[in-house]
Amino acid sequence: MSFKGEHILSVKQFDRDKIQQVFDIARSMEPYARRQKRTKVLDGAILGNLFFEPSTRTRVSFGCAFNLLGGEVRETTGMQSSALSKGESLFDTARVISSYSDVIAMRHPQAGSVAEFAEGSRVPVLNGGDGANEHPTQALLDLFTIEKELASSQQQMDGMHIAMIGDLKFGRTVHSLSKLLALYKNIQFTLIAPNELAMPDEIVSLIENAGHKVRITDVLEGNLNADIVYQTRIQEERFPSQDEANKYRGKFRLNQEIYTRHCKSNTVIMHPLPRDSRLEANELDNDLNLNPNLAIFRQADNGVLVRMALFALTLGVENLVSNYECEVPWYSNKGQS
Ligand code: ASP
């Protein structure tokens, strides 16, 4: 199965074999991400990193992943500083930037915009999030994290129980992750959201039609007895007003006391980040930071591995990485973490 030259726009492009192929390559990237070795396999290649919506982790981890493979990154951030604010079409921007780059990562606030952009691009385009629609690279790193975390307690994805909490309507990460999980077997989904922010019907149907069990509720307590608890942020930027978003911020808070009372002793806690740590929201309390089952930072670290794998695959160098190895001459303690 080849990814070479392909766009990565939606999780719908993946089946279980393709996912495992990405994960195998992602695992092989660990020594480079940990600075035990370097590779220059993408020496001379350029990533166009175009982020027209706020981002820290996704943007920087795309950039770092490319740098770790030896490539260079050219970046633009924000709509106002781009020619899109002068009325340029996505097609025109794509034509131009793709002639400057070998691959493009892009985030944009409008659903479907990255696919539209890809039509004008002469190089592979990776979707870094298009509005409330999809976030395929996040879903792959989430799944990679779930597989790894469950494996550490001899569990597997088939047959697991996941509770998704928060803004399941506008949260693109839970949309993409649910579609990927639907490819596995006998999963119990507990979807915890205010009625107004429930998971879209088409995604619930897709999961149910794939044979999984779905429980929908707007109550947190009593519904957290899962293998994975995936908390999310209220996506305030997608609400008509801040007042509207504020109605839901802080509604579902997870802290150590709730964890101890309602979760299993090994329930893994995930969150795509950023967690909203302001007092009125505080959906994932800092008092969980010492809980060994809090996987949020391991999850973010995994993002670099998965994005390195996707660049290697779409540029067709996945089997050449070790041929271009060299030493790491500087001090680093990343190998120990
Ligand atoms: N960083 C994730 C996203 O871009 C989640 C979030 O923003 O809440 O969708």
PDB file of C-alpha atoms in Angstrom, residues 7-309:
ATOM      1  CA  HIS A   7      -2.789  13.902   0.259  1.00  0.00           C
ATOM      2  CA  ILE A   8      -3.854  13.034   3.829  1.00  0.00           C
ATOM      3  CA  LEU A   9      -7.185  14.820   4.105  1.00  0.00           C
ATOM      4  CA  SER A  10      -9.489  12.504   6.018  1.00  0.00           C
ATOM      5  CA  VAL A  11      -9.365   9.437   8.229  1.00  0.00           C
ATOM      6  CA  LYS A  12     -11.721   7.854   5.684  1.00  0.00           C
ATOM      7  CA  GLN A  13      -8.572   7.121   3.607  1.00  0.00           C
ATOM      8  CA  PHE A  14      -7.357   4.617   6.245  1.00  0.00           C
ATOM      9  CA  ASP A  15      -8.036   0.986   6.963  1.00  0.00           C
ATOM     10  CA  ARG A  16      -6.445  -1.111   9.708  1.00  0.00           C
ATOM     11  CA  ASP A  17      -3.512  -2.191   7.518  1.00  0.00           C
ATOM     12  CA  LYS A  18      -2.705   1.367   6.536  1.00  0.00           C
ATOM     13  CA  ILE A  19      -2.929   2.472  10.162  1.00  0.00           C
ATOM     14  CA  GLN A  20      -0.494  -0.260  11.247  1.00  0.00           C
ATOM     15  CA  GLN A  21       1.861   0.759   8.444  1.00  0.00           C
ATOM     16  CA  VAL A  22       1.905   4.344   9.819  1.00  0.00           C
ATOM     17  CA  PHE A  23       2.385   3.061  13.384  1.00  0.00           C
ATOM     18  CA  ASP A  24       5.294   0.787  12.412  1.00  0.00           C
ATOM     19  CA  ILE A  25       7.101   3.695  10.782  1.00  0.00           C
ATOM     20  CA  ALA A  26       6.199   5.984  13.722  1.00  0.00           C
ATOM     21  CA  ARG A  27       7.825   3.522  16.160  1.00  0.00           C
ATOM     22  CA  SER A  28      10.974   3.439  14.037  1.00  0.00           C
ATOM     23  CA  MET A  29      11.216   7.257  14.383  1.00  0.00           C
ATOM     24  CA  GLU A  30      11.698   7.104  18.152  1.00  0.00           C
ATOM     25  CA  PRO A  31      15.562   7.201  18.196  1.00  0.00           C
ATOM     26  CA  TYR A  32      15.516  10.335  16.017  1.00  0.00           C
ATOM     27  CA  ALA A  33      12.826  12.071  18.090  1.00  0.00           C
ATOM     28  CA  ARG A  34      14.789  11.175  21.244  1.00  0.00           C
ATOM     29  CA  ARG A  35      17.963  12.649  19.710  1.00  0.00           C
ATOM     30  CA  GLN A  36      19.823   9.330  19.965  1.00  0.00           C
ATOM     31  CA  LYS A  37      20.537   9.604  16.233  1.00  0.00           C
ATOM     32  CA  ARG A  38      19.949  12.116  13.443  1.00  0.00           C
ATOM     33  CA  THR A  39      18.845  11.555   9.886  1.00  0.00           C
ATOM     34  CA  LYS A  40      19.193  13.841   6.894  1.00  0.00           C
ATOM     35  CA  VAL A  41      16.857  11.882   4.651  1.00  0.00           C
ATOM     36  CA  LEU A  42      14.873  15.032   3.814  1.00  0.00           C
ATOM     37  CA  ASP A  43      17.909  17.309   3.483  1.00  0.00           C
ATOM     38  CA  GLY A  44      16.927  19.965   0.937  1.00  0.00           C
ATOM     39  CA  ALA A  45      13.173  19.322   1.167  1.00  0.00           C
ATOM     40  CA  ILE A  46      10.811  22.141   2.176  1.00  0.00           C
ATOM     41  CA  LEU A  47       7.602  21.926   4.204  1.00  0.00           C
ATOM     42  CA  GLY A  48       5.056  24.706   3.655  1.00  0.00           C
ATOM     43  CA  ASN A  49       3.404  24.931   7.088  1.00  0.00           C
ATOM     44  CA  LEU A  50       0.265  27.025   6.633  1.00  0.00           C
ATOM     45  CA  PHE A  51      -1.814  27.674   9.735  1.00  0.00           C
ATOM     46  CA  PHE A  52      -4.786  29.978   9.224  1.00  0.00           C
ATOM     47  CA  GLU A  53      -6.238  29.183  12.668  1.00  0.00           C
ATOM     48  CA  PRO A  54      -4.601  29.223  16.139  1.00  0.00           C
ATOM     49  CA  SER A  55      -2.337  26.271  16.871  1.00  0.00           C
ATOM     50  CA  THR A  56       0.681  25.490  19.014  1.00  0.00           C
ATOM     51  CA  ARG A  57       1.220  21.721  19.220  1.00  0.00           C
ATOM     52  CA  THR A  58       0.034  20.738  15.764  1.00  0.00           C
ATOM     53  CA  ARG A  59       1.937  23.500  13.971  1.00  0.00           C
ATOM     54  CA  VAL A  60       5.162  23.111  15.945  1.00  0.00           C
ATOM     55  CA  SER A  61       5.084  19.319  15.875  1.00  0.00           C
ATOM     56  CA  PHE A  62       4.593  19.280  12.087  1.00  0.00           C
ATOM     57  CA  GLY A  63       7.599  21.615  11.847  1.00  0.00           C
ATOM     58  CA  CYS A  64       9.733  19.629  14.308  1.00  0.00           C
ATOM     59  CA  ALA A  65       8.835  16.338  12.640  1.00  0.00           C
ATOM     60  CA  PHE A  66      10.039  17.716   9.315  1.00  0.00           C
ATOM     61  CA  ASN A  67      13.207  19.179  10.859  1.00  0.00           C
ATOM     62  CA  LEU A  68      13.957  15.867  12.574  1.00  0.00           C
ATOM     63  CA  LEU A  69      13.972  14.226   9.140  1.00  0.00           C
ATOM     64  CA  GLY A  70      16.484  16.835   7.974  1.00  0.00           C
ATOM     65  CA  GLY A  71      14.069  19.122   6.082  1.00  0.00           C
ATOM     66  CA  GLU A  72      13.441  22.886   6.231  1.00  0.00           C
ATOM     67  CA  VAL A  73      10.195  24.582   7.243  1.00  0.00           C
ATOM     68  CA  ARG A  74       8.618  27.736   5.780  1.00  0.00           C
ATOM     69  CA  GLU A  75       5.640  28.911   7.724  1.00  0.00           C
ATOM     70  CA  THR A  76       2.750  31.356   7.646  1.00  0.00           C
ATOM     71  CA  THR A  77       0.329  31.853  10.522  1.00  0.00           C
ATOM     72  CA  GLY A  78      -2.986  33.675  10.833  1.00  0.00           C
ATOM     73  CA  MET A  79      -5.498  34.710   8.201  1.00  0.00           C
ATOM     74  CA  GLN A  80      -4.818  38.453   8.459  1.00  0.00           C
ATOM     75  CA  SER A  81      -1.169  38.126   7.522  1.00  0.00           C
ATOM     76  CA  SER A  82      -1.950  35.997   4.462  1.00  0.00           C
ATOM     77  CA  ALA A  83      -3.127  36.916   0.962  1.00  0.00           C
ATOM     78  CA  LEU A  84      -6.367  34.985   1.650  1.00  0.00           C
ATOM     79  CA  SER A  85      -7.459  38.160   3.461  1.00  0.00           C
ATOM     80  CA  LYS A  86      -6.979  40.027   0.136  1.00  0.00           C
ATOM     81  CA  GLY A  87      -9.493  37.720  -1.542  1.00  0.00           C
ATOM     82  CA  GLU A  88      -7.079  35.168  -2.996  1.00  0.00           C
ATOM     83  CA  SER A  89      -8.682  31.763  -3.610  1.00  0.00           C
ATOM     84  CA  LEU A  90      -7.462  28.606  -1.875  1.00  0.00           C
ATOM     85  CA  PHE A  91      -6.688  27.215  -5.327  1.00  0.00           C
ATOM     86  CA  ASP A  92      -4.337  30.100  -6.194  1.00  0.00           C
ATOM     87  CA  THR A  93      -2.568  29.970  -2.823  1.00  0.00           C
ATOM     88  CA  ALA A  94      -2.121  26.228  -3.275  1.00  0.00           C
ATOM     89  CA  ARG A  95      -0.665  26.599  -6.798  1.00  0.00           C
ATOM     90  CA  VAL A  96       1.899  29.110  -5.600  1.00  0.00           C
ATOM     91  CA  ILE A  97       2.926  27.566  -2.263  1.00  0.00           C
ATOM     92  CA  SER A  98       3.113  24.086  -3.746  1.00  0.00           C
ATOM     93  CA  SER A  99       5.689  25.271  -6.239  1.00  0.00           C
ATOM     94  CA  TYR A 100       7.810  26.532  -3.311  1.00  0.00           C
ATOM     95  CA  SER A 101       7.424  23.340  -1.225  1.00  0.00           C
ATOM     96  CA  ASP A 102       7.723  19.548  -1.374  1.00  0.00           C
ATOM     97  CA  VAL A 103       4.823  18.941   0.997  1.00  0.00           C
ATOM     98  CA  ILE A 104       2.290  21.175   2.752  1.00  0.00           C
ATOM     99  CA  ALA A 105       0.593  20.976   6.152  1.00  0.00           C
ATOM    100  CA  MET A 106      -2.439  23.206   6.489  1.00  0.00           C
ATOM    101  CA  ARG A 107      -5.058  24.254   9.037  1.00  0.00           C
ATOM    102  CA  HIS A 108      -8.047  26.430   8.177  1.00  0.00           C
ATOM    103  CA  PRO A 109     -11.261  27.352  10.065  1.00  0.00           C
ATOM    104  CA  GLN A 110     -13.635  26.225   7.302  1.00  0.00           C
ATOM    105  CA  ALA A 111     -14.781  22.596   6.949  1.00  0.00           C
ATOM    106  CA  GLY A 112     -13.703  21.210   3.552  1.00  0.00           C
ATOM    107  CA  SER A 113     -11.151  24.002   2.945  1.00  0.00           C
ATOM    108  CA  VAL A 114      -8.062  21.775   3.083  1.00  0.00           C
ATOM    109  CA  ALA A 115      -9.539  19.405   0.485  1.00  0.00           C
ATOM    110  CA  GLU A 116     -10.362  22.407  -1.724  1.00  0.00           C
ATOM    111  CA  PHE A 117      -6.800  23.677  -1.284  1.00  0.00           C
ATOM    112  CA  ALA A 118      -5.401  20.242  -2.165  1.00  0.00           C
ATOM    113  CA  GLU A 119      -7.099  20.427  -5.572  1.00  0.00           C
ATOM    114  CA  GLY A 120      -4.774  23.282  -6.488  1.00  0.00           C
ATOM    115  CA  SER A 121      -1.658  21.748  -4.963  1.00  0.00           C
ATOM    116  CA  ARG A 122       1.076  19.989  -6.911  1.00  0.00           C
ATOM    117  CA  VAL A 123       2.503  18.385  -3.746  1.00  0.00           C
ATOM    118  CA  PRO A 124       0.949  16.252  -0.980  1.00  0.00           C
ATOM    119  CA  VAL A 125      -1.206  18.190   1.490  1.00  0.00           C
ATOM    120  CA  LEU A 126      -1.699  17.047   5.093  1.00  0.00           C
ATOM    121  CA  ASN A 127      -4.844  18.258   6.842  1.00  0.00           C
ATOM    122  CA  GLY A 128      -3.928  19.903  10.161  1.00  0.00           C
ATOM    123  CA  GLY A 129      -7.607  20.526  10.994  1.00  0.00           C
ATOM    124  CA  ASP A 130     -10.412  21.994   8.869  1.00  0.00           C
ATOM    125  CA  GLY A 131     -13.031  23.697  11.037  1.00  0.00           C
ATOM    126  CA  ALA A 132     -15.202  21.284  13.011  1.00  0.00           C
ATOM    127  CA  ASN A 133     -14.782  18.646  10.305  1.00  0.00           C
ATOM    128  CA  GLU A 134     -11.616  16.540  10.677  1.00  0.00           C
ATOM    129  CA  HIS A 135      -8.177  16.364  12.237  1.00  0.00           C
ATOM    130  CA  PRO A 136      -6.735  13.156  10.756  1.00  0.00           C
ATOM    131  CA  THR A 137      -3.168  13.451  12.053  1.00  0.00           C
ATOM    132  CA  GLN A 138      -4.457  14.059  15.599  1.00  0.00           C
ATOM    133  CA  ALA A 139      -6.732  11.014  15.302  1.00  0.00           C
ATOM    134  CA  LEU A 140      -3.792   8.861  14.201  1.00  0.00           C
ATOM    135  CA  LEU A 141      -1.634  10.042  17.095  1.00  0.00           C
ATOM    136  CA  ASP A 142      -4.552   9.534  19.493  1.00  0.00           C
ATOM    137  CA  LEU A 143      -5.014   5.985  18.243  1.00  0.00           C
ATOM    138  CA  PHE A 144      -1.263   5.342  18.404  1.00  0.00           C
ATOM    139  CA  THR A 145      -1.362   6.555  22.032  1.00  0.00           C
ATOM    140  CA  ILE A 146      -4.394   4.398  22.883  1.00  0.00           C
ATOM    141  CA  GLU A 147      -2.707   1.309  21.436  1.00  0.00           C
ATOM    142  CA  LYS A 148       0.527   2.000  23.334  1.00  0.00           C
ATOM    143  CA  GLU A 149      -1.147   2.862  26.660  1.00  0.00           C
ATOM    144  CA  LEU A 150      -3.431  -0.189  26.546  1.00  0.00           C
ATOM    145  CA  ALA A 151      -0.530  -2.461  25.588  1.00  0.00           C
ATOM    146  CA  SER A 152       1.289  -1.411  28.756  1.00  0.00           C
ATOM    147  CA  SER A 153      -1.498  -3.115  30.738  1.00  0.00           C
ATOM    148  CA  GLN A 154      -1.820  -6.069  28.316  1.00  0.00           C
ATOM    149  CA  GLN A 155      -5.023  -4.725  26.767  1.00  0.00           C
ATOM    150  CA  GLN A 156      -5.900  -4.123  23.139  1.00  0.00           C
ATOM    151  CA  MET A 157      -8.163  -1.824  21.165  1.00  0.00           C
ATOM    152  CA  ASP A 158     -10.651  -4.501  20.120  1.00  0.00           C
ATOM    153  CA  GLY A 159     -13.162  -4.806  22.957  1.00  0.00           C
ATOM    154  CA  MET A 160     -12.117  -1.659  24.818  1.00  0.00           C
ATOM    155  CA  HIS A 161     -14.355   0.976  26.423  1.00  0.00           C
ATOM    156  CA  ILE A 162     -13.789   4.668  25.656  1.00  0.00           C
ATOM    157  CA  ALA A 163     -15.642   7.602  27.237  1.00  0.00           C
ATOM    158  CA  MET A 164     -15.532  10.837  25.212  1.00  0.00           C
ATOM    159  CA  ILE A 165     -16.432  13.970  27.143  1.00  0.00           C
ATOM    160  CA  GLY A 166     -17.238  17.587  26.380  1.00  0.00           C
ATOM    161  CA  ASP A 167     -17.886  19.355  23.103  1.00  0.00           C
ATOM    162  CA  LEU A 168     -18.539  16.397  20.846  1.00  0.00           C
ATOM    163  CA  LYS A 169     -20.411  18.569  18.339  1.00  0.00           C
ATOM    164  CA  PHE A 170     -17.643  20.971  17.306  1.00  0.00           C
ATOM    165  CA  GLY A 171     -14.648  18.884  18.432  1.00  0.00           C
ATOM    166  CA  ARG A 172     -13.026  17.659  15.230  1.00  0.00           C
ATOM    167  CA  THR A 173     -10.611  15.389  17.096  1.00  0.00           C
ATOM    168  CA  VAL A 174     -13.420  13.218  18.457  1.00  0.00           C
ATOM    169  CA  HIS A 175     -15.051  13.107  15.019  1.00  0.00           C
ATOM    170  CA  SER A 176     -11.912  11.780  13.361  1.00  0.00           C
ATOM    171  CA  LEU A 177     -10.992   9.469  16.249  1.00  0.00           C
ATOM    172  CA  SER A 178     -14.477   7.907  16.337  1.00  0.00           C
ATOM    173  CA  LYS A 179     -14.283   7.128  12.613  1.00  0.00           C
ATOM    174  CA  LEU A 180     -10.909   5.412  13.066  1.00  0.00           C
ATOM    175  CA  LEU A 181     -12.079   3.464  16.120  1.00  0.00           C
ATOM    176  CA  ALA A 182     -15.068   2.238  14.113  1.00  0.00           C
ATOM    177  CA  LEU A 183     -12.555   0.105  12.134  1.00  0.00           C
ATOM    178  CA  TYR A 184     -11.860  -2.005  15.259  1.00  0.00           C
ATOM    179  CA  LYS A 185     -14.114  -4.573  16.970  1.00  0.00           C
ATOM    180  CA  ASN A 186     -16.654  -4.484  19.824  1.00  0.00           C
ATOM    181  CA  ILE A 187     -15.825  -1.078  21.221  1.00  0.00           C
ATOM    182  CA  GLN A 188     -18.063   0.439  23.899  1.00  0.00           C
ATOM    183  CA  PHE A 189     -18.431   4.191  23.323  1.00  0.00           C
ATOM    184  CA  THR A 190     -19.819   6.337  26.147  1.00  0.00           C
ATOM    185  CA  LEU A 191     -20.486   9.808  24.749  1.00  0.00           C
ATOM    186  CA  ILE A 192     -20.850  12.381  27.522  1.00  0.00           C
ATOM    187  CA  ALA A 193     -21.931  15.841  26.328  1.00  0.00           C
ATOM    188  CA  PRO A 194     -24.616  18.439  26.956  1.00  0.00           C
ATOM    189  CA  ASN A 195     -27.541  17.631  24.609  1.00  0.00           C
ATOM    190  CA  GLU A 196     -26.780  20.755  22.572  1.00  0.00           C
ATOM    191  CA  LEU A 197     -23.164  19.593  22.019  1.00  0.00           C
ATOM    192  CA  ALA A 198     -23.852  15.932  21.306  1.00  0.00           C
ATOM    193  CA  MET A 199     -21.860  13.889  18.781  1.00  0.00           C
ATOM    194  CA  PRO A 200     -23.332  14.448  15.259  1.00  0.00           C
ATOM    195  CA  ASP A 201     -25.926  11.795  14.312  1.00  0.00           C
ATOM    196  CA  GLU A 202     -24.011  10.651  11.221  1.00  0.00           C
ATOM    197  CA  ILE A 203     -20.989   9.748  13.341  1.00  0.00           C
ATOM    198  CA  VAL A 204     -23.117   7.909  15.930  1.00  0.00           C
ATOM    199  CA  SER A 205     -24.771   5.962  13.069  1.00  0.00           C
ATOM    200  CA  LEU A 206     -21.390   5.150  11.522  1.00  0.00           C
ATOM    201  CA  ILE A 207     -20.148   3.716  14.828  1.00  0.00           C
ATOM    202  CA  GLU A 208     -23.360   1.773  15.452  1.00  0.00           C
ATOM    203  CA  ASN A 209     -23.492   0.412  11.903  1.00  0.00           C
ATOM    204  CA  ALA A 210     -19.933  -0.880  12.390  1.00  0.00           C
ATOM    205  CA  GLY A 211     -21.264  -3.011  15.268  1.00  0.00           C
ATOM    206  CA  HIS A 212     -20.117  -1.007  18.300  1.00  0.00           C
ATOM    207  CA  LYS A 213     -22.168  -0.146  21.381  1.00  0.00           C
ATOM    208  CA  VAL A 214     -22.924   3.527  21.984  1.00  0.00           C
ATOM    209  CA  ARG A 215     -24.266   5.046  25.196  1.00  0.00           C
ATOM    210  CA  ILE A 216     -25.225   8.728  25.034  1.00  0.00           C
ATOM    211  CA  THR A 217     -25.544  10.709  28.268  1.00  0.00           C
ATOM    212  CA  ASP A 218     -25.161  14.194  29.692  1.00  0.00           C
ATOM    213  CA  VAL A 219     -23.992  12.964  33.110  1.00  0.00           C
ATOM    214  CA  LEU A 220     -20.317  12.565  33.985  1.00  0.00           C
ATOM    215  CA  GLU A 221     -20.473  10.751  37.326  1.00  0.00           C
ATOM    216  CA  GLY A 222     -21.121   7.040  37.021  1.00  0.00           C
ATOM    217  CA  ASN A 223     -20.070   6.941  33.364  1.00  0.00           C
ATOM    218  CA  LEU A 224     -16.286   6.999  33.664  1.00  0.00           C
ATOM    219  CA  ASN A 225     -15.622   3.330  34.300  1.00  0.00           C
ATOM    220  CA  ALA A 226     -13.766   3.096  30.964  1.00  0.00           C
ATOM    221  CA  ASP A 227     -10.334   2.016  29.709  1.00  0.00           C
ATOM    222  CA  ILE A 228      -9.797   5.417  28.091  1.00  0.00           C
ATOM    223  CA  VAL A 229     -11.345   8.726  29.154  1.00  0.00           C
ATOM    224  CA  TYR A 230     -10.926  11.300  26.367  1.00  0.00           C
ATOM    225  CA  GLN A 231     -11.696  14.788  27.684  1.00  0.00           C
ATOM    226  CA  THR A 232     -12.121  17.750  25.296  1.00  0.00           C
ATOM    227  CA  ARG A 233     -12.312  21.534  25.402  1.00  0.00           C
ATOM    228  CA  ILE A 234     -15.466  23.515  24.638  1.00  0.00           C
ATOM    229  CA  GLN A 235     -14.587  24.826  21.157  1.00  0.00           C
ATOM    230  CA  GLU A 236     -15.513  28.404  22.003  1.00  0.00           C
ATOM    231  CA  GLU A 237     -14.200  29.749  18.671  1.00  0.00           C
ATOM    232  CA  ARG A 238     -16.976  27.844  16.839  1.00  0.00           C
ATOM    233  CA  PHE A 239     -19.860  29.263  18.906  1.00  0.00           C
ATOM    234  CA  PRO A 240     -21.931  32.241  17.733  1.00  0.00           C
ATOM    235  CA  SER A 241     -20.871  34.184  20.864  1.00  0.00           C
ATOM    236  CA  GLN A 242     -18.619  33.842  23.896  1.00  0.00           C
ATOM    237  CA  ASP A 243     -21.717  33.953  26.164  1.00  0.00           C
ATOM    238  CA  GLU A 244     -23.090  30.917  24.354  1.00  0.00           C
ATOM    239  CA  ALA A 245     -19.812  28.997  24.832  1.00  0.00           C
ATOM    240  CA  ASN A 246     -19.624  30.032  28.503  1.00  0.00           C
ATOM    241  CA  LYS A 247     -22.868  28.139  29.201  1.00  0.00           C
ATOM    242  CA  TYR A 248     -20.922  24.903  28.769  1.00  0.00           C
ATOM    243  CA  ARG A 249     -17.387  25.692  29.963  1.00  0.00           C
ATOM    244  CA  GLY A 250     -16.749  23.985  33.297  1.00  0.00           C
ATOM    245  CA  LYS A 251     -19.757  21.697  33.004  1.00  0.00           C
ATOM    246  CA  PHE A 252     -17.676  18.498  32.955  1.00  0.00           C
ATOM    247  CA  ARG A 253     -14.595  18.744  35.135  1.00  0.00           C
ATOM    248  CA  LEU A 254     -12.271  15.872  35.738  1.00  0.00           C
ATOM    249  CA  ASN A 255     -10.019  15.974  38.784  1.00  0.00           C
ATOM    250  CA  GLN A 256      -8.263  13.440  41.010  1.00  0.00           C
ATOM    251  CA  GLU A 257     -11.200  13.151  43.410  1.00  0.00           C
ATOM    252  CA  ILE A 258     -13.649  12.334  40.577  1.00  0.00           C
ATOM    253  CA  TYR A 259     -11.059   9.995  39.025  1.00  0.00           C
ATOM    254  CA  THR A 260     -10.633   8.089  42.299  1.00  0.00           C
ATOM    255  CA  ARG A 261     -14.380   7.805  42.808  1.00  0.00           C
ATOM    256  CA  HIS A 262     -15.528   6.956  39.268  1.00  0.00           C
ATOM    257  CA  CYS A 263     -12.670   5.647  37.087  1.00  0.00           C
ATOM    258  CA  LYS A 264     -10.933   2.274  37.104  1.00  0.00           C
ATOM    259  CA  SER A 265      -7.538   2.205  38.805  1.00  0.00           C
ATOM    260  CA  ASN A 266      -5.847   2.092  35.368  1.00  0.00           C
ATOM    261  CA  THR A 267      -8.173   4.321  33.306  1.00  0.00           C
ATOM    262  CA  VAL A 268      -6.007   6.280  30.864  1.00  0.00           C
ATOM    263  CA  ILE A 269      -6.772  10.010  30.667  1.00  0.00           C
ATOM    264  CA  MET A 270      -6.344  11.686  27.280  1.00  0.00           C
ATOM    265  CA  HIS A 271      -7.019  15.180  25.908  1.00  0.00           C
ATOM    266  CA  PRO A 272      -5.990  16.554  22.491  1.00  0.00           C
ATOM    267  CA  LEU A 273      -4.869  19.772  24.261  1.00  0.00           C
ATOM    268  CA  PRO A 274      -4.912  22.644  24.881  1.00  0.00           C
ATOM    269  CA  ARG A 275      -6.790  22.023  28.138  1.00  0.00           C
ATOM    270  CA  ASP A 276      -8.651  25.145  29.196  1.00  0.00           C
ATOM    271  CA  SER A 277      -7.100  25.728  32.633  1.00  0.00           C
ATOM    272  CA  ARG A 278      -8.958  28.963  33.377  1.00  0.00           C
ATOM    273  CA  LEU A 279     -10.916  28.670  36.625  1.00  0.00           C
ATOM    274  CA  GLU A 280     -14.349  28.829  34.996  1.00  0.00           C
ATOM    275  CA  ALA A 281     -13.475  25.874  32.706  1.00  0.00           C
ATOM    276  CA  ASN A 282     -10.669  23.761  34.229  1.00  0.00           C
ATOM    277  CA  GLU A 283     -11.889  20.639  32.425  1.00  0.00           C
ATOM    278  CA  LEU A 284      -8.780  18.624  33.418  1.00  0.00           C
ATOM    279  CA  ASP A 285      -7.433  19.688  36.782  1.00  0.00           C
ATOM    280  CA  ASN A 286      -3.704  20.138  37.432  1.00  0.00           C
ATOM    281  CA  ASP A 287      -4.107  17.863  40.452  1.00  0.00           C
ATOM    282  CA  LEU A 288      -4.073  14.988  37.917  1.00  0.00           C
ATOM    283  CA  ASN A 289      -0.538  15.905  36.790  1.00  0.00           C
ATOM    284  CA  LEU A 290       1.053  13.333  39.065  1.00  0.00           C
ATOM    285  CA  ASN A 291      -1.427  10.599  38.135  1.00  0.00           C
ATOM    286  CA  PRO A 292       0.631   8.059  36.114  1.00  0.00           C
ATOM    287  CA  ASN A 293      -2.414   7.373  33.939  1.00  0.00           C
ATOM    288  CA  LEU A 294      -2.524  10.968  32.693  1.00  0.00           C
ATOM    289  CA  ALA A 295      -1.283  10.367  29.144  1.00  0.00           C
ATOM    290  CA  ILE A 296      -1.724  13.877  27.710  1.00  0.00           C
ATOM    291  CA  PHE A 297       1.974  14.721  27.410  1.00  0.00           C
ATOM    292  CA  ARG A 298       2.909  11.277  26.103  1.00  0.00           C
ATOM    293  CA  GLN A 299       0.069  11.815  23.600  1.00  0.00           C
ATOM    294  CA  ALA A 300       1.582  15.142  22.458  1.00  0.00           C
ATOM    295  CA  ASP A 301       5.053  13.518  22.171  1.00  0.00           C
ATOM    296  CA  ASN A 302       3.564  10.791  19.997  1.00  0.00           C
ATOM    297  CA  GLY A 303       2.368  13.503  17.617  1.00  0.00           C
ATOM    298  CA  VAL A 304       5.932  14.087  16.434  1.00  0.00           C
ATOM    299  CA  LEU A 305       6.484  10.375  15.724  1.00  0.00           C
ATOM    300  CA  VAL A 306       3.239  10.009  13.785  1.00  0.00           C
ATOM    301  CA  ARG A 307       3.835  13.183  11.766  1.00  0.00           C
ATOM    302  CA  MET A 308       7.408  12.070  10.970  1.00  0.00           C
ATOM    303  CA  ALA A 309       5.933   8.795   9.701  1.00  0.00           C
TER     304      ALA A 309
END
